[in-house]
mmCIF file of C-alpha atoms in Angstrom:
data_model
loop_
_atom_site.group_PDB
_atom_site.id
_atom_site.type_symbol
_atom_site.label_atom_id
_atom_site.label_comp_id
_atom_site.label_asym_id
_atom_site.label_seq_id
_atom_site.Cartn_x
_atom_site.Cartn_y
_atom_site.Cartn_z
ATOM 1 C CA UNK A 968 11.531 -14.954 2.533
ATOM 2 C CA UNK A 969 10.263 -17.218 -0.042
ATOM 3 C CA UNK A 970 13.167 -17.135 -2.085
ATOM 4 C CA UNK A 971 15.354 -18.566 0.333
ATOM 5 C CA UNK A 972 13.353 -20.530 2.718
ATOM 6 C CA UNK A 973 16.634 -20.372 5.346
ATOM 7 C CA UNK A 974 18.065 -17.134 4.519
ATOM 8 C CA UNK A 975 16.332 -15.376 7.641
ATOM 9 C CA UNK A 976 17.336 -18.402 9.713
ATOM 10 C CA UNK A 977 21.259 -19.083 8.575
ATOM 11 C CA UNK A 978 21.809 -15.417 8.988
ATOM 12 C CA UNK A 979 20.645 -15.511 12.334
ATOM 13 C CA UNK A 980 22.391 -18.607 12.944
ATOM 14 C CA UNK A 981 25.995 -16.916 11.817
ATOM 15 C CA UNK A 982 25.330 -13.870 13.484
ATOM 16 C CA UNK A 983 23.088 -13.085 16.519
ATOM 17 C CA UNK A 984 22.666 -9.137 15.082
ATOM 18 C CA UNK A 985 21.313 -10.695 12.133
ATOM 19 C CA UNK A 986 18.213 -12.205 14.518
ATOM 20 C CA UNK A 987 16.528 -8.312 14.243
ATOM 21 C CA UNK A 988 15.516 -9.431 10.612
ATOM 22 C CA UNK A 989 13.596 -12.084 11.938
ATOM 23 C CA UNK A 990 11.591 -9.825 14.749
ATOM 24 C CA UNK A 991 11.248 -6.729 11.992
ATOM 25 C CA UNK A 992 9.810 -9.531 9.746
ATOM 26 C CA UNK A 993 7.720 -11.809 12.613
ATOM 27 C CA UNK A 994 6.717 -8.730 15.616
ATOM 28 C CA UNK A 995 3.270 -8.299 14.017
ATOM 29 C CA UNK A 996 2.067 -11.725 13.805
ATOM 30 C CA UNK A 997 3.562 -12.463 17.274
ATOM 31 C CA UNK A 998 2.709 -9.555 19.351
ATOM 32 C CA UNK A 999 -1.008 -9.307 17.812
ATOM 33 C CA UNK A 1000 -1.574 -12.992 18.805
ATOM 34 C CA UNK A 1001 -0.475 -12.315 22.429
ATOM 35 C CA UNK A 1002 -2.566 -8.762 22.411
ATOM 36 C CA UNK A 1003 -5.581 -10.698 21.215
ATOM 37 C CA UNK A 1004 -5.499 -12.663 23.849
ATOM 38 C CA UNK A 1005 -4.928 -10.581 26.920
ATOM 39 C CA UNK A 1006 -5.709 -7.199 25.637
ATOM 40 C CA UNK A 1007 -2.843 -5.919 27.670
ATOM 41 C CA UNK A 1008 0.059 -4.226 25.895
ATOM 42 C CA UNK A 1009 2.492 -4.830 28.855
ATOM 43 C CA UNK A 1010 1.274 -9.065 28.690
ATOM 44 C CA UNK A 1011 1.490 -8.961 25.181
ATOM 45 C CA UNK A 1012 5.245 -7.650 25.211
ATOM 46 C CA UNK A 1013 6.457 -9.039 28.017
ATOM 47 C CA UNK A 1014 5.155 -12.854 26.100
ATOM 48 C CA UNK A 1015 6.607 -11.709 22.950
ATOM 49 C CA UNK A 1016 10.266 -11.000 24.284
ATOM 50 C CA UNK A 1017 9.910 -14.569 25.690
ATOM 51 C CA UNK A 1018 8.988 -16.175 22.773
ATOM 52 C CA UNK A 1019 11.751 -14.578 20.290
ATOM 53 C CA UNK A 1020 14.122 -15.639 23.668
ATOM 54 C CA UNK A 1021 12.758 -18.946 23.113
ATOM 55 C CA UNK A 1022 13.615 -18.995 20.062
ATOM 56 C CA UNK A 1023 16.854 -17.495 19.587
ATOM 57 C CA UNK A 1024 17.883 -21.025 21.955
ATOM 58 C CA UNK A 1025 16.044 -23.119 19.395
ATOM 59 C CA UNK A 1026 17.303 -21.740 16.004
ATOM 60 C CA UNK A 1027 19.211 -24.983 15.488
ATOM 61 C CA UNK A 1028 16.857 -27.208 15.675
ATOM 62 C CA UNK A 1029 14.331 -25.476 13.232
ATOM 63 C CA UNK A 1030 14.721 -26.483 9.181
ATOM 64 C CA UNK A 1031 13.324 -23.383 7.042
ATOM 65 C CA UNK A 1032 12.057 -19.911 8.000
ATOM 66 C CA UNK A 1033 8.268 -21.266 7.280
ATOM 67 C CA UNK A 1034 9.266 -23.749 10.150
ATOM 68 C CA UNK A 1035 10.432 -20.769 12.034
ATOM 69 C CA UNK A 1036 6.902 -18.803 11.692
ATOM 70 C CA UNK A 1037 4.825 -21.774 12.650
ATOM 71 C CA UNK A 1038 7.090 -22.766 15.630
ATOM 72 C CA UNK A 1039 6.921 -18.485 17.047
ATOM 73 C CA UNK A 1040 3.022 -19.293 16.344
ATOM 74 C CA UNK A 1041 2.394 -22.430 18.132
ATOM 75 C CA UNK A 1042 4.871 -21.184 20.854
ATOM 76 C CA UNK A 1043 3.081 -18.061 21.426
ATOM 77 C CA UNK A 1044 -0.643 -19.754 21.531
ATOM 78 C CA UNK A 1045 1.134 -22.023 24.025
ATOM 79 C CA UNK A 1046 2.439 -19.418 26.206
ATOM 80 C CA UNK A 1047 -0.877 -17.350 26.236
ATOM 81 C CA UNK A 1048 -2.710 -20.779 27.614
ATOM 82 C CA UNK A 1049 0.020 -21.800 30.256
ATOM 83 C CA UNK A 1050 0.099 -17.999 31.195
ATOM 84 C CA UNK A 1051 -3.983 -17.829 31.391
ATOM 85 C CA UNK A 1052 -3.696 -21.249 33.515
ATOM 86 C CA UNK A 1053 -1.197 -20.133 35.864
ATOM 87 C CA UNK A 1054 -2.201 -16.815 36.761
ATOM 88 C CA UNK A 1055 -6.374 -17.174 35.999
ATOM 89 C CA UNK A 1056 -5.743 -14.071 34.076
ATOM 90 C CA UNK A 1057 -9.038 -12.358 33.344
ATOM 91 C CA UNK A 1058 -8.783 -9.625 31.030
ATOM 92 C CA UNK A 1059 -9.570 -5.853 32.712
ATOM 93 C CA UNK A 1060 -10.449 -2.601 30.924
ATOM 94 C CA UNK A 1061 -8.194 0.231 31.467
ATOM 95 C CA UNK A 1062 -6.495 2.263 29.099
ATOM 96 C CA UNK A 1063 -4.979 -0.710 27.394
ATOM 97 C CA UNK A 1064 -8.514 -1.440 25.810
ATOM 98 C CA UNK A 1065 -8.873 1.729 23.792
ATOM 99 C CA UNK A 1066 -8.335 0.616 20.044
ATOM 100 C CA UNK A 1067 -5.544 1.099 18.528
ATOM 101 C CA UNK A 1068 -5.087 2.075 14.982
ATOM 102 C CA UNK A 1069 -5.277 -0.567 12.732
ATOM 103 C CA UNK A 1070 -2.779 -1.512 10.128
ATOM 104 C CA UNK A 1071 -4.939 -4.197 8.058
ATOM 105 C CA UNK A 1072 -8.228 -2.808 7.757
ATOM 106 C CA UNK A 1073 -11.028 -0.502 9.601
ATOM 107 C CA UNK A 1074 -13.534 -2.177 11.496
ATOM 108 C CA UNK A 1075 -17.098 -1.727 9.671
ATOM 109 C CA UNK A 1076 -18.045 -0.346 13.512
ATOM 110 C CA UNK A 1077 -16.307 0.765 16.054
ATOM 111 C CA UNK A 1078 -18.734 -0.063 18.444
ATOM 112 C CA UNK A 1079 -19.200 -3.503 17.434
ATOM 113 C CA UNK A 1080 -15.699 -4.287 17.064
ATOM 114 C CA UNK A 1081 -14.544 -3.378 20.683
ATOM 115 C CA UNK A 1082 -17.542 -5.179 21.872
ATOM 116 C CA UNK A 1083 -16.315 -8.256 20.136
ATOM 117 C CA UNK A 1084 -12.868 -7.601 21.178
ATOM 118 C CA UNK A 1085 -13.757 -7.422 24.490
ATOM 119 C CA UNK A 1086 -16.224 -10.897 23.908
ATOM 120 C CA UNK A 1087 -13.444 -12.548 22.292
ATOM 121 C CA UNK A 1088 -11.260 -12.122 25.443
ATOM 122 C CA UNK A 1089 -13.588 -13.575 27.610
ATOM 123 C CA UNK A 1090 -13.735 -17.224 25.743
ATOM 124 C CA UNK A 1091 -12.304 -19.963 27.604
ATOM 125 C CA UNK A 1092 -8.304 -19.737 26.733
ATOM 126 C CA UNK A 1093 -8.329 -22.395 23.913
ATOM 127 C CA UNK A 1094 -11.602 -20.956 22.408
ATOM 128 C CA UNK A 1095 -10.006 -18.105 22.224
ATOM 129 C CA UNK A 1096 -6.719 -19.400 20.900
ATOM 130 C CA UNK A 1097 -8.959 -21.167 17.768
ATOM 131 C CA UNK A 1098 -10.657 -17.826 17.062
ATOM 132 C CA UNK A 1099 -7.431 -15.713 16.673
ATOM 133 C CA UNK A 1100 -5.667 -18.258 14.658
ATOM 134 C CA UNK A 1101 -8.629 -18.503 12.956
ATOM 135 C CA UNK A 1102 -9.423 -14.401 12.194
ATOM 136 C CA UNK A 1103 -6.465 -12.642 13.004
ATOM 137 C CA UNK A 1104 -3.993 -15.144 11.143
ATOM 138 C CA UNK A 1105 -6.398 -16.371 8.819
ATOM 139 C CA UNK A 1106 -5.077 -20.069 9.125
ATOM 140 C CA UNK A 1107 -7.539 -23.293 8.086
ATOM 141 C CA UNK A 1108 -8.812 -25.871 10.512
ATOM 142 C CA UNK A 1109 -5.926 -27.904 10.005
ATOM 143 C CA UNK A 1110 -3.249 -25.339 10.300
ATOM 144 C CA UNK A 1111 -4.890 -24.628 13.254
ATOM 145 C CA UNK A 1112 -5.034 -28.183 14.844
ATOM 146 C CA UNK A 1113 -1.221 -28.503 14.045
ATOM 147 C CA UNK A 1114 -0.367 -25.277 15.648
ATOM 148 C CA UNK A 1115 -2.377 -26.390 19.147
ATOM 149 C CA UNK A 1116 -1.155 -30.137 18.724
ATOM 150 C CA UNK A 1117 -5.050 -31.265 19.050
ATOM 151 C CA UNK A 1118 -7.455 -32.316 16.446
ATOM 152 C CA UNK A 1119 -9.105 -30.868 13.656
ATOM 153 C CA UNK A 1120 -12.464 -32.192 15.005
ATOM 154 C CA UNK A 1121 -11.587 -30.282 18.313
ATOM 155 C CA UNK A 1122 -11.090 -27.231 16.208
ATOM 156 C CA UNK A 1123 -14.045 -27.060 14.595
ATOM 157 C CA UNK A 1124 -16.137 -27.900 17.515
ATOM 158 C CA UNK A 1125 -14.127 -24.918 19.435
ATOM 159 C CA UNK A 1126 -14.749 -22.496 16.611
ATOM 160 C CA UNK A 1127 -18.594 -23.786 16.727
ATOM 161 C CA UNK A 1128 -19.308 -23.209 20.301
ATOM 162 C CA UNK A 1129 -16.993 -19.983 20.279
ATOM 163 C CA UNK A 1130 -18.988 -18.432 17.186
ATOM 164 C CA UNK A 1131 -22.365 -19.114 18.598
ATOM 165 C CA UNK A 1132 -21.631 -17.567 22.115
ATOM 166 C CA UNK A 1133 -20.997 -14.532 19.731
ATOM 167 C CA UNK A 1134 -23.448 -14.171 17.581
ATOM 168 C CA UNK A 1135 -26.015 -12.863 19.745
ATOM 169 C CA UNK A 1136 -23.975 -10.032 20.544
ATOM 170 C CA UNK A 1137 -23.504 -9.568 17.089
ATOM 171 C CA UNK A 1138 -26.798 -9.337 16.313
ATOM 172 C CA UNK A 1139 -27.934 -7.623 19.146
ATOM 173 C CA UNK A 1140 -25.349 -4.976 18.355
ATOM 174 C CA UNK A 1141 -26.154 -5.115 14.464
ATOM 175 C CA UNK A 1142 -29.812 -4.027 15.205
ATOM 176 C CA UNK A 1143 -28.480 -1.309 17.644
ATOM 177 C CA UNK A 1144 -26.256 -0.156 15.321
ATOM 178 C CA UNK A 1145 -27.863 -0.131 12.080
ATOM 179 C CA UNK A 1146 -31.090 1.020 13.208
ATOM 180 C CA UNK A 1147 -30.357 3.572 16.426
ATOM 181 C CA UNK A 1148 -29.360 6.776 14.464
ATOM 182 C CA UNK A 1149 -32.281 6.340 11.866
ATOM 183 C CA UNK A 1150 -34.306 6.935 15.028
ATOM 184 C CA UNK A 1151 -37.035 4.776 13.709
ATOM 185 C CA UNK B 599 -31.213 -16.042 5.540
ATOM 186 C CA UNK B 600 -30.686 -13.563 8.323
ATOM 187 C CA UNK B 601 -28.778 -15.835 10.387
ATOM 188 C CA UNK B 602 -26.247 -16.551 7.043
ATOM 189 C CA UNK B 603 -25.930 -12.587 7.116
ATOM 190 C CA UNK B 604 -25.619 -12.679 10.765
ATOM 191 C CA UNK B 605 -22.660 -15.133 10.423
ATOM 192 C CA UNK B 606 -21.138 -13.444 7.657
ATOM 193 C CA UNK B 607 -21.382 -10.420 9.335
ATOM 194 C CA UNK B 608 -19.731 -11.929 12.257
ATOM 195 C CA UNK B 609 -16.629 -13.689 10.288
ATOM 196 C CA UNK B 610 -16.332 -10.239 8.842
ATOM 197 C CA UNK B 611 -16.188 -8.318 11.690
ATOM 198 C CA UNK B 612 -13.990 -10.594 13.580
ATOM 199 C CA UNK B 613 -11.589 -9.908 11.306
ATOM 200 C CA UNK B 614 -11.279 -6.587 11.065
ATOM 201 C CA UNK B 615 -11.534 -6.666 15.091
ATOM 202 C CA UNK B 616 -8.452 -9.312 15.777
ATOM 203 C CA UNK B 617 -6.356 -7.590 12.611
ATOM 204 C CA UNK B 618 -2.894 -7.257 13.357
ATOM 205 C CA UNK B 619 -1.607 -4.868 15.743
ATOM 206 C CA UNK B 620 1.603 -2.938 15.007
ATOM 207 C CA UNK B 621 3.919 -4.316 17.897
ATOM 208 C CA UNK B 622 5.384 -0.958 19.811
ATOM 209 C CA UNK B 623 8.642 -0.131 19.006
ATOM 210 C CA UNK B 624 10.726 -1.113 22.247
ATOM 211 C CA UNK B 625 9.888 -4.501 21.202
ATOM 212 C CA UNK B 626 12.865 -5.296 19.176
ATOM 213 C CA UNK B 627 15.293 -3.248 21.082
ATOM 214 C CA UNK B 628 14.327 -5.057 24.147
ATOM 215 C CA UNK B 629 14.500 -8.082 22.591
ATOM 216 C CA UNK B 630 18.165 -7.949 20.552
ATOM 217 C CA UNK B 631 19.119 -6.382 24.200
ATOM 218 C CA UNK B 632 18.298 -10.062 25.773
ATOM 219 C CA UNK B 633 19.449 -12.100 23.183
ATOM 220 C CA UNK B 634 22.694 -9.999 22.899
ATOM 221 C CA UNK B 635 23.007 -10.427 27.102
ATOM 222 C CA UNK B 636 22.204 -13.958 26.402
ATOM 223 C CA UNK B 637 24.994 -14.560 23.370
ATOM 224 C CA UNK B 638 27.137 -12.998 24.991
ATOM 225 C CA UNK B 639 26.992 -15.153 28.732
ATOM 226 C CA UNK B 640 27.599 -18.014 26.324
ATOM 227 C CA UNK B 641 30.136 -16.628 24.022
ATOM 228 C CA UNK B 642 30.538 -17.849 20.323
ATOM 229 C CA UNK B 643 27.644 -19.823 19.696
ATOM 230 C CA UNK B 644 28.728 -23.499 18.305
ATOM 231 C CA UNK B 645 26.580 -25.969 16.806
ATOM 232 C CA UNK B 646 24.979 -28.505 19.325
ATOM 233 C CA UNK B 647 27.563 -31.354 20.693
ATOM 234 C CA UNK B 648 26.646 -34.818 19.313
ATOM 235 C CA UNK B 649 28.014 -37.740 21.240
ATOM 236 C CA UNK B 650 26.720 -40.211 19.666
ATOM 237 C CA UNK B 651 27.870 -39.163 15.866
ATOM 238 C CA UNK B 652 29.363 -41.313 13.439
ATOM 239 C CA UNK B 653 33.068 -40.911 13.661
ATOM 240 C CA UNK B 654 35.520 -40.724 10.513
ATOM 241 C CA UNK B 655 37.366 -43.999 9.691
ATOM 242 C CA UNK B 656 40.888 -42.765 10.530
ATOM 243 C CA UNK B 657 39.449 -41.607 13.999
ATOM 244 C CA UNK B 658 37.898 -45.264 14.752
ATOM 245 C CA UNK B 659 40.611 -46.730 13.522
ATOM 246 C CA UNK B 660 43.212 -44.824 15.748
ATOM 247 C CA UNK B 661 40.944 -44.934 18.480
ATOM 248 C CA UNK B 662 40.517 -48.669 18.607
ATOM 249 C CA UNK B 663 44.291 -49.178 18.236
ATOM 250 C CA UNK B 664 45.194 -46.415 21.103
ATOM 251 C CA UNK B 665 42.551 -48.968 23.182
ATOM 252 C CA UNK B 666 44.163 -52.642 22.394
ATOM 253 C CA UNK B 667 47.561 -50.733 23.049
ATOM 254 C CA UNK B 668 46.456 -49.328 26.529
ATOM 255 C CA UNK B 669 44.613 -53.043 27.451
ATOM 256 C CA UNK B 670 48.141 -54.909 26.138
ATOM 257 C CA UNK B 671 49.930 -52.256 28.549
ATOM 258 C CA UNK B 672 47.373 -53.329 31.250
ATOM 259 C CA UNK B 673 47.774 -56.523 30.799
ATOM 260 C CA UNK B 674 51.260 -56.788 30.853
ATOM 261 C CA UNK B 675 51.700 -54.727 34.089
ATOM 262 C CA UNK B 676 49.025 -56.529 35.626
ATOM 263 C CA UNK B 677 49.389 -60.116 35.169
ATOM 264 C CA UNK B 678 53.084 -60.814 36.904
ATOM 265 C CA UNK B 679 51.884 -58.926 39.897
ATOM 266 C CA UNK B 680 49.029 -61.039 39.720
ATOM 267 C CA UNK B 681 51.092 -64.123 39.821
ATOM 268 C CA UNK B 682 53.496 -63.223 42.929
ATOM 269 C CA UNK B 683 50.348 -62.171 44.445
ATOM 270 C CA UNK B 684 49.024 -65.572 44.066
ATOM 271 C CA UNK B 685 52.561 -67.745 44.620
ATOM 272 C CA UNK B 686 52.857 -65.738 48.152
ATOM 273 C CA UNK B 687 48.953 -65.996 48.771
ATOM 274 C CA UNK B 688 49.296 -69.678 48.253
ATOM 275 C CA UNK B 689 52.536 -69.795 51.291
ATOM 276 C CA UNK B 690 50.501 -67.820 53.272
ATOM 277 C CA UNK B 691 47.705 -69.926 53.402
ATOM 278 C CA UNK B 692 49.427 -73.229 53.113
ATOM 279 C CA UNK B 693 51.500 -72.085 56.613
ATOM 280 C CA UNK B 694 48.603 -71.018 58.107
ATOM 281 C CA UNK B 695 46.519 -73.843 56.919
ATOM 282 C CA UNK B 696 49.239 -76.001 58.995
ATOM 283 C CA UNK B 697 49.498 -73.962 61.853
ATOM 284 C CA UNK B 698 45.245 -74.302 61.939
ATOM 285 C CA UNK B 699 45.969 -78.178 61.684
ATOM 286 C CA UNK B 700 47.831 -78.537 64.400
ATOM 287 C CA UNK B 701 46.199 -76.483 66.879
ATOM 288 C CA UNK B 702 43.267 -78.593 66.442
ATOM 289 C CA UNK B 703 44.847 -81.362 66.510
ATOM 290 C CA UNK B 704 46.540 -80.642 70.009
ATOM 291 C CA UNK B 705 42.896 -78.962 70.941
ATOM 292 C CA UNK B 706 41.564 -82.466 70.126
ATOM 293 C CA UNK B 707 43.400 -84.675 72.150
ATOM 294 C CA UNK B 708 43.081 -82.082 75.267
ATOM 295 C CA UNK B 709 39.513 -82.152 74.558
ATOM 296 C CA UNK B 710 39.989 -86.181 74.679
ATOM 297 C CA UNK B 711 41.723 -86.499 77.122
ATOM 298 C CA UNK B 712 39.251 -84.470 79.120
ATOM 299 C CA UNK B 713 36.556 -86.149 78.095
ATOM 300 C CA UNK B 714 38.212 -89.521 79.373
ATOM 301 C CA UNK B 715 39.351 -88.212 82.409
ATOM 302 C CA UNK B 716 35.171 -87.577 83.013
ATOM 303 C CA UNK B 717 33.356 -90.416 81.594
ATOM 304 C CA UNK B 718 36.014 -92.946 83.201
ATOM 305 C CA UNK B 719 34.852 -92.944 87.265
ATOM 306 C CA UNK B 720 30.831 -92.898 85.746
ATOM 307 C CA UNK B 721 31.769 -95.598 83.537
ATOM 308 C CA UNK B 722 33.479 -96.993 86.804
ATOM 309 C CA UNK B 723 30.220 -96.486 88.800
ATOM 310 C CA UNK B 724 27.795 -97.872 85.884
ATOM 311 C CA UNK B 725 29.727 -100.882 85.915
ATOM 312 C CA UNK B 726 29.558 -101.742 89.779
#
């Protein structure tokens, strides 16, 4: 992709077949940001078709395949707040919220990471939006302001608030954790 | 220093919580299944239409020609129709304007008349 920053976007261009490359090479990034949010496979899929519709109607107007992986970003943070505002979504637990496997890395606690998972989903929408830009794409402030179209002040006090209404449970859970099995 | 480790801790597992998922594997099916249906309701996909372009010089040029040709044509069918239109106007209006002329005129001196025929015994009477 770096190569030819248009190949994945010409192809697709001259040949809507071609536009599979781009979902084999984007599905990850796109469906994990709308899973993150909802914590609902069916959400999460159902946004992601959307957005690649989306953007199989915009190819034309995007300019390299960088521009097309911010513009599947932004649009899918977007869609997860209008989607959140519309339907006051609230995020359940049913079977959906058993972990999956991971593909990155294992969580240092099981425990602890479905309890942040599940504390994550609960932040107001554009809290939440800052954190998994923030963690799951590992993008900087600014990246992050330019993806949500709002300043890099905002972003930092979102990521501020959102970190402290976690850390308690963090700790909480770190003590519980750490110092349960000893038995002391 | 424990809240630093708390933080730390936090960023850390934060990450490994929101890692990427591996999207299922109806995704892109579903999705080259839409964008197929979508392709194909619009047939060959063309490059956007641009109205407002800059146009090559042998298009302006026949272009503006094709236009002074089609206002001389215009003009030329126009303009003698214009002028009967006006010659017979002008007959019209210069009968009727005599026609209007006269029946005021004989309007006029009935209304005259009328008025003399009324005013003359009162004149008659003011006088005695």
């Amino acid at each position: 992709m770096d190569s030819d920053p248009r190949k994945l976007l010409d192809a697709a261009i001259a040949d809507s077949d071609a536009f599979g490359a781009i979902i084999t090479h984007t599905e990850g990034m796109v469906y994990s940001l709308a899973y993150n949010f909802f914590r609902n496979r069916a959400i999460a899929e159902d946004l992601a078709q959307d957005a690649y519709l989306a953007l199989f109607r915009n190819l034309h107007k995007l300019e390299s395949d960088m521009h097309l992986v911010n513009w599947l970003r932004m649009t899918v943070t977007r869609k997860c707040i209008d989607r959140t505002r519309r339907k006051k979504f609230r995020p359940h637990l049913d079977l959906d919220s058993i972990p999956e496997p991971r593909v990155v890395s294992t969580p240092p606690d099981p425990v602890l990471a479905e309890e942040l998972r599940q504390k994550v989903s609960e932040l107001p929408a554009k809290m939440q939006v800052v954190v998994v830009l923030r963690f799951q794409e590992d993008l900087k402030l600014r990246e992050i302001a330019d993806t949500m179209g709002i300043p890099v002040n905002t972003v930092k006090t979102l990521l501020r608030r959102a970190l402290i209404r976690l850390r308690p449970k963090v700790a909480h859970l770190k003590t519980e954790v750490c110092y349960a099995p000893t038995g002391r | 220093m424990r809240r630093q480790e708390d933080s730390r801790y936090l960023e850390a597992s934060l990450r490994a919580s929101l890692a990427r998922q591996p999207a299922p594997k109806s995704l892109k099916p579903q999705v080259m299944a839409r964008v197929r249906a979508e392709s194909g309701r619009e047939g060959v996909r063309t490059a956007p239409a641009r109205p407002f372009r800059r146009l090559a010089p042998w298009k302006s040029w026949a272009l503006s020609t094709s236009a002074v040709a089609a206002a001389a044509a215009l003009l030329w069918g126009v303009l003698p129709l214009r002028d009967t239109r006006t010659d017979a106007e002008a007959v019209a209006m210069e009968s009727a304007g005599l026609e209007l002329a006269e029946v005021l005129h004989m309007a006029g001196s009935e209304w005259n008349r009328a008025q003399q025929a009324a005013l003359s015994p009162i004149q008659e009477n003011g006088n005695d």
